[in-house]
Short mmCIF file of C-alpha atoms in Angstrom, two decimals:
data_model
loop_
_atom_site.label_atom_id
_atom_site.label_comp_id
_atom_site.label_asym_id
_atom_site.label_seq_id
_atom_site.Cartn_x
_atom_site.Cartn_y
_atom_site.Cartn_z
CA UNK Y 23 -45.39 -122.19 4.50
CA UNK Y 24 -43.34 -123.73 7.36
CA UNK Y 25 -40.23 -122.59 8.68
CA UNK Y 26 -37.89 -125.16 9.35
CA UNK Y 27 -34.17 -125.14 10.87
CA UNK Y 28 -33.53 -128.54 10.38
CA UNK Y 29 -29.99 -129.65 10.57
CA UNK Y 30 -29.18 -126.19 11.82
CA UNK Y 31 -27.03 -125.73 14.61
CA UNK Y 32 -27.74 -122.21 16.92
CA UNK Y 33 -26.26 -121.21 20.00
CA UNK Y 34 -28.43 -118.07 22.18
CA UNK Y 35 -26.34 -116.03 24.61
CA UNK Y 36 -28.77 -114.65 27.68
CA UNK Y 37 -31.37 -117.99 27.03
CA UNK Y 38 -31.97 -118.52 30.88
CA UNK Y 39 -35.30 -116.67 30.18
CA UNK Y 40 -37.26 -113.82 28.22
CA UNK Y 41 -36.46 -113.30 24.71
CA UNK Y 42 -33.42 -115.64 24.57
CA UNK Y 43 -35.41 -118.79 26.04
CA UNK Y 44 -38.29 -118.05 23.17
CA UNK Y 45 -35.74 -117.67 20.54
CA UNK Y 46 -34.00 -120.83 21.52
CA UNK Y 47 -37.38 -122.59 22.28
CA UNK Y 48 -38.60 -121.90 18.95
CA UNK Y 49 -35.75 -123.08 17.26
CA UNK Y 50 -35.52 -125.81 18.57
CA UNK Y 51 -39.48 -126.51 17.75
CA UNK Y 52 -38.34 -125.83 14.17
CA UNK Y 53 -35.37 -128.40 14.28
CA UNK Y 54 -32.66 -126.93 15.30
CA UNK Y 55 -30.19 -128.20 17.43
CA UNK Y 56 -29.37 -125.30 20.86
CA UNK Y 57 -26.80 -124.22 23.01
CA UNK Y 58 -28.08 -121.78 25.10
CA UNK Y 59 -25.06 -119.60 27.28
CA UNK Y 60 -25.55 -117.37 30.53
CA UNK Y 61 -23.59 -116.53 33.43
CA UNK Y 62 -25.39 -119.47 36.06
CA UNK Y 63 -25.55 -123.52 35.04
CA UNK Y 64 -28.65 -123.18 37.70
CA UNK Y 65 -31.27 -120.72 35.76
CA UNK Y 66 -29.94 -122.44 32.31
CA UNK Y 67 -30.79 -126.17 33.13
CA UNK Y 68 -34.04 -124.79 34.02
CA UNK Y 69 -34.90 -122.94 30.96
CA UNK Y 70 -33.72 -126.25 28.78
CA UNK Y 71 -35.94 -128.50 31.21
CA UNK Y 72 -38.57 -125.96 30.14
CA UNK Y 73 -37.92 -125.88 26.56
CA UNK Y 74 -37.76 -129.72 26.49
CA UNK Y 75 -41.57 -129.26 28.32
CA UNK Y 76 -42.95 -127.45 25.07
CA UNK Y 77 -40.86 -128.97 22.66
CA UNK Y 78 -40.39 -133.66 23.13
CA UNK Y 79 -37.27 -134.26 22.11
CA UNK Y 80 -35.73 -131.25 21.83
CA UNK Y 81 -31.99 -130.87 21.69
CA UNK Y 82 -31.11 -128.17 23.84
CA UNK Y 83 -27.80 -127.94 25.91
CA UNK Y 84 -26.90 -125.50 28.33
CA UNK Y 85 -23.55 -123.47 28.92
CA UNK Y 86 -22.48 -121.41 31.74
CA UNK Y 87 -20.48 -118.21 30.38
CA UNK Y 88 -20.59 -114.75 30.85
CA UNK Y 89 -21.44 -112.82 27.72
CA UNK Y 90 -18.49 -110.46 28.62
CA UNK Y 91 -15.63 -112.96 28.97
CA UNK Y 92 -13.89 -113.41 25.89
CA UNK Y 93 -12.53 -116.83 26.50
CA UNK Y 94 -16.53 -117.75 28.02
CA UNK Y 95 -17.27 -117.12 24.60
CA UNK Y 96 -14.49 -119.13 22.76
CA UNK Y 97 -15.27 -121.81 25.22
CA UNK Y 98 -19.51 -122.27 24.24
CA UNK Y 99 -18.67 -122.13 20.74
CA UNK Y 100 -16.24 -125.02 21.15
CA UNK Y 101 -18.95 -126.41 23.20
CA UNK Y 102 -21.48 -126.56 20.22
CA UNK Y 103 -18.67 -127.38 17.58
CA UNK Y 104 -17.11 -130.07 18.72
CA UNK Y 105 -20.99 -131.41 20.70
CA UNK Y 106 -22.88 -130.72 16.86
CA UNK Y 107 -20.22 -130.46 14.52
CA UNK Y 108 -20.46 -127.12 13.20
CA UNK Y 109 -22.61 -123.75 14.06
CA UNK Y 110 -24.91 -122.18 11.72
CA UNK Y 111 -26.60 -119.46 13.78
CA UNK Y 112 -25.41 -117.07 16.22
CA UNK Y 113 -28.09 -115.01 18.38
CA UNK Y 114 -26.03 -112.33 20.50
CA UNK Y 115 -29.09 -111.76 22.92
CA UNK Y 116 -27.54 -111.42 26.39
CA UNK Y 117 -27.60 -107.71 27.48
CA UNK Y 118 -27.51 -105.36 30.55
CA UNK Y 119 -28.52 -101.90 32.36
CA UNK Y 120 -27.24 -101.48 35.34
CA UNK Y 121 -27.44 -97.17 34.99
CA UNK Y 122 -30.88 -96.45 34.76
CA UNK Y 123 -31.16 -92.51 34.80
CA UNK Y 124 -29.39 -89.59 32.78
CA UNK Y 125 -26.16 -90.22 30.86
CA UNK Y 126 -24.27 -87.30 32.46
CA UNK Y 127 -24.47 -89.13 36.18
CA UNK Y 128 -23.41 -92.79 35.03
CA UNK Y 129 -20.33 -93.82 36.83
CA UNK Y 130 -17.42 -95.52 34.83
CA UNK Y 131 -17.82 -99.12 36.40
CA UNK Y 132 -21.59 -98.90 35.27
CA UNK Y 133 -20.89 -97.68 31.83
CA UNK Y 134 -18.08 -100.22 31.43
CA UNK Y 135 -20.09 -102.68 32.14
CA UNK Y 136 -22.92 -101.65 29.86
CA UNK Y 137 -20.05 -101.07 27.26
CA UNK Y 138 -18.46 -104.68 27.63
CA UNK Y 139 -21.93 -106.69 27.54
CA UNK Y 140 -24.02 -105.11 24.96
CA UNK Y 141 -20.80 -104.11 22.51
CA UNK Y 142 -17.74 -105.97 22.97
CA UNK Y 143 -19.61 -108.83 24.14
CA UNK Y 144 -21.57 -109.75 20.60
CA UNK Y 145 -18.61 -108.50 18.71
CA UNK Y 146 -16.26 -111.34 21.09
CA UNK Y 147 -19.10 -113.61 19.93
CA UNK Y 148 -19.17 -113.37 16.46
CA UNK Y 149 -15.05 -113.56 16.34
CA UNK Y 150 -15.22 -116.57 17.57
CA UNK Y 151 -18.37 -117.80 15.86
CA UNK Y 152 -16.39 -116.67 12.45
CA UNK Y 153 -12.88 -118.22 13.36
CA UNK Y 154 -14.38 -121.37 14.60
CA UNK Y 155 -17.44 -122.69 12.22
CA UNK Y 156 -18.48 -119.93 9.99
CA UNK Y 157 -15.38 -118.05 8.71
CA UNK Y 158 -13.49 -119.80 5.01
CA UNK Y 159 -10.70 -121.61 7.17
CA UNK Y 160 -13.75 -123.80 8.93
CA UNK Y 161 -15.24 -127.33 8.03
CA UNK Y 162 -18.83 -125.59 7.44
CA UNK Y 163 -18.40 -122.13 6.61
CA UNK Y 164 -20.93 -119.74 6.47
CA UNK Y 165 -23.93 -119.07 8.45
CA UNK Y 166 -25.71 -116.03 10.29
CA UNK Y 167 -25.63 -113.55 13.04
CA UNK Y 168 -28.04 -111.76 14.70
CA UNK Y 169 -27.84 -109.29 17.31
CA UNK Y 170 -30.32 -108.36 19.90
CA UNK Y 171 -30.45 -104.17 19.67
CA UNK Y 172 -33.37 -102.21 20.62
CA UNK Y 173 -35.60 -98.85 19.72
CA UNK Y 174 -33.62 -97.07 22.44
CA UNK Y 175 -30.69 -97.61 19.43
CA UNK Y 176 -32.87 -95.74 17.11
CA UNK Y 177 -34.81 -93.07 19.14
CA UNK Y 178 -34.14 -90.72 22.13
CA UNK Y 179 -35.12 -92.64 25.34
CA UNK Y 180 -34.37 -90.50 28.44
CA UNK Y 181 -33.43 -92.96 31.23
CA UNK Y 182 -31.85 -95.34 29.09
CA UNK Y 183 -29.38 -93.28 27.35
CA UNK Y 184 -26.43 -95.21 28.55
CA UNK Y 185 -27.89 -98.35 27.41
CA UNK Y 186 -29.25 -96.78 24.16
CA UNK Y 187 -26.16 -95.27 23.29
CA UNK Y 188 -24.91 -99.08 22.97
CA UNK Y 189 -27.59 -100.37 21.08
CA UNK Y 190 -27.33 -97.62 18.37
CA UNK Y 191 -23.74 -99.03 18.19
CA UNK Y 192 -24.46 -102.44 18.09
CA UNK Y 193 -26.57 -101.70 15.12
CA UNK Y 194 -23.35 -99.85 13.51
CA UNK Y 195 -21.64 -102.90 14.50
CA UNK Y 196 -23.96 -105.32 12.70
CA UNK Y 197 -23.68 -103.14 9.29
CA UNK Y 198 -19.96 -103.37 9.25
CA UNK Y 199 -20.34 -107.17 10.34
CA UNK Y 200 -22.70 -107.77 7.36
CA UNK Y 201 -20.42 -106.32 4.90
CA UNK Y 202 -16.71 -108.00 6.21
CA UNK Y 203 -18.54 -111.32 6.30
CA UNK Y 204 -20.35 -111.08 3.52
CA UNK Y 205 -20.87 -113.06 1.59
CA UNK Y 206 -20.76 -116.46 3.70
CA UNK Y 207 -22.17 -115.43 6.80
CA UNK Y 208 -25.40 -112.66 7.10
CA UNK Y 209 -25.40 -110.40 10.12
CA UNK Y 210 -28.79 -108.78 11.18
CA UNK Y 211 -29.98 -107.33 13.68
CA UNK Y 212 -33.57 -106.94 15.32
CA UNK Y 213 -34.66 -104.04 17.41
CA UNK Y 214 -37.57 -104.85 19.93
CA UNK Y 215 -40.03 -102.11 21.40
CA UNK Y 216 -41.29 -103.08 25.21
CA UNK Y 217 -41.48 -106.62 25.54
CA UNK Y 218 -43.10 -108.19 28.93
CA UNK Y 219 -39.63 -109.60 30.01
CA UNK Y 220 -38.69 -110.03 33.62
CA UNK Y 221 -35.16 -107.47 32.09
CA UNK Y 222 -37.89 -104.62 31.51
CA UNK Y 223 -40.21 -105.07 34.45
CA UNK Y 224 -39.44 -101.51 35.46
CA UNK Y 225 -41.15 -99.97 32.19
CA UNK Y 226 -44.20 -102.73 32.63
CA UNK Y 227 -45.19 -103.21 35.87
CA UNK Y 228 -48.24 -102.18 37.92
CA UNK Y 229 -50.54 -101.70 34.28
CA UNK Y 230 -53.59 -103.47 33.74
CA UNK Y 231 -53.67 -106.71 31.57
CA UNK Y 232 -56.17 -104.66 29.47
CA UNK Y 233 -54.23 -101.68 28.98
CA UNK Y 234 -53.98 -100.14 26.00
CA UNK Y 235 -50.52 -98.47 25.07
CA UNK Y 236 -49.77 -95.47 23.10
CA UNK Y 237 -48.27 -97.13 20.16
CA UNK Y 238 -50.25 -98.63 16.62
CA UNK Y 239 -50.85 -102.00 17.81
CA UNK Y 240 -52.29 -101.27 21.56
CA UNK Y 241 -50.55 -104.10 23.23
CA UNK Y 242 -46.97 -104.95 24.96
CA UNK Y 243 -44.93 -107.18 22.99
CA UNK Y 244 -44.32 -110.82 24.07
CA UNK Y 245 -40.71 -112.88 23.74
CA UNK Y 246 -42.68 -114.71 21.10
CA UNK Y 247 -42.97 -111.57 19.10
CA UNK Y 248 -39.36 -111.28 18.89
CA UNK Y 249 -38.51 -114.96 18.46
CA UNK Y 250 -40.50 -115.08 15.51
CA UNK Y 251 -38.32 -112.35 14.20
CA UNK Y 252 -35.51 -114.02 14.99
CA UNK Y 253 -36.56 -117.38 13.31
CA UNK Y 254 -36.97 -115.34 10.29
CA UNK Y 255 -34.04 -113.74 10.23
CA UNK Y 256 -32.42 -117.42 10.87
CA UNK Y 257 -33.83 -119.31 8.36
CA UNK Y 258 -33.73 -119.55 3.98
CA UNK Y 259 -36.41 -116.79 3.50
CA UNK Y 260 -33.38 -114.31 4.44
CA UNK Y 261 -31.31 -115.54 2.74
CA UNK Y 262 -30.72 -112.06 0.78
CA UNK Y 263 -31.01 -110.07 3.81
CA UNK Y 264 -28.11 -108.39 5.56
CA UNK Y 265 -27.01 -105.76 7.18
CA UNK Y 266 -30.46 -104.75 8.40
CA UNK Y 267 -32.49 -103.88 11.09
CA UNK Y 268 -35.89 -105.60 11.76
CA UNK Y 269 -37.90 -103.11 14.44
CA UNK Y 270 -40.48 -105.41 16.37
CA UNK Y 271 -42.06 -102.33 18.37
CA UNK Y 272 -45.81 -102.76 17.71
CA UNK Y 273 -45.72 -99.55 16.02
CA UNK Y 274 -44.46 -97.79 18.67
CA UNK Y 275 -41.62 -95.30 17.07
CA UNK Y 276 -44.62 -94.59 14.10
CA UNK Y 277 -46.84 -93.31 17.20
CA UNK Y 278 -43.52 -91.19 18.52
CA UNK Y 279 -41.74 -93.46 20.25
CA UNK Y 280 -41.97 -95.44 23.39
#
């Protein structure tokens, strides 16, 4: 059975690279029409130039905005409206860690920070995703949301407690979501393990290409791993799925965690 997004509209915060470029990549292969947001026009461009590599004829625009600004994110979705007509899927991917080390030492700019991209940021994003082309009062309504949380949400992880402890609450976030939207829009989120992204070098780099990690299925996850997730989630096999949390770990937190 195929997947297919055709007709769909999507727009990926954080799709200059990593997770966000293979989410919006692979929508796009499946028909869906992109806008793909981060803060610089520079590493965006590129990633569509790329996308329109693996994909001919792919539609995929890019949008400078900074997944903290609240009027950045009224702007792209006005982008995508008035370029597509409407907006059908929301991925709020775009996400930061600038503390990495106990909780007790982070300073309040860092935390902030952390706070305002990986919180307020996807709940900015759906607001205006809702007032603008999903909620009743829009042309289309209805649609889909899904968030970008993590393991470090769900388990203890000692150096990223800070941005763990807003990933748990993005997942709180996304179960209220589903159920105030419900039912024209379905909010989701998925929580990746350790993915081979340039955002978690620190926890990858220097091991061998053949090494075997201490989790079920041996092997560090790929963006791919997660944008097939995400294409799930997206598309009319979920269509009675909300509220939820899809763990892409590689059987990590059955092995005791990363």
């Amino acid at each position: 059975m195929d997947i297919r997004l055709d007709g769909k509209v999507a727009l990926v915060t954080g799709g200059s690279r990593g997770i966000g470029q293979a989410i919006a990549a692979t929508y796009a292969a499946c028909g869906a029409r992109v806008v793909i947001t981060s803060r610089k026009i520079e590493g965006l461009e590129k990633s569509a130039e790329e996308i329109r590599g693996q994909v001919p004829g792919a539609e995929v625009l890019p949008f400078a905005a900074h997944a903290a600004d609240p009027q950045a994110a009224h702007d792209a979705v006005r982008f995508a409206v008035d370029t597509f007509g409407t907006l059908d899927i929301l991925v709020n991917n775009a996400a930061t860690n600038p503390h990495f080390g106990n909780v007790v030492e982070v300073d309040v700019p860092r935390f902030d920070k952390t706070v305002e991209v990986n919180l307020r940021g996807p709940l900015t994003w759906t607001q205006e995703a809702w007032r603008q082309a999903m909620g009743p009062d829009t042309a289309y309504p209805g649609g889909c949301v899904i968030n970008l949380s993590s393991v470090s949400g769900l388990q203890f992880n000692d150096p990223l407690g800070v941005y763990g402890m807003t990933k748990a609450a993005l997942i709180h976030q996304t179960k209220h979501l589903a159920l105030e939207l419900a039912p024209a829009v379905r909010v989701n989120a998925i929580a990746p393990g350790l993915v081979k992204t340039e955002f978690a070098r620190s926890l990858w780099e220097g091991a061998a290409p053949d090494t075997k990690y201490p989790w079920a299925l041996e092997r560090l996850g790929q963006p791919q791993d997660i944008a097939n997730a995400a294409l799930f989630l997206a598309s009319d096999l979920a269509s009675w799925i909300t509220g939820e949390v899809l763990v892409v770990d590689g059987g990590a937190m059955i092995k005791g965690g990363i």
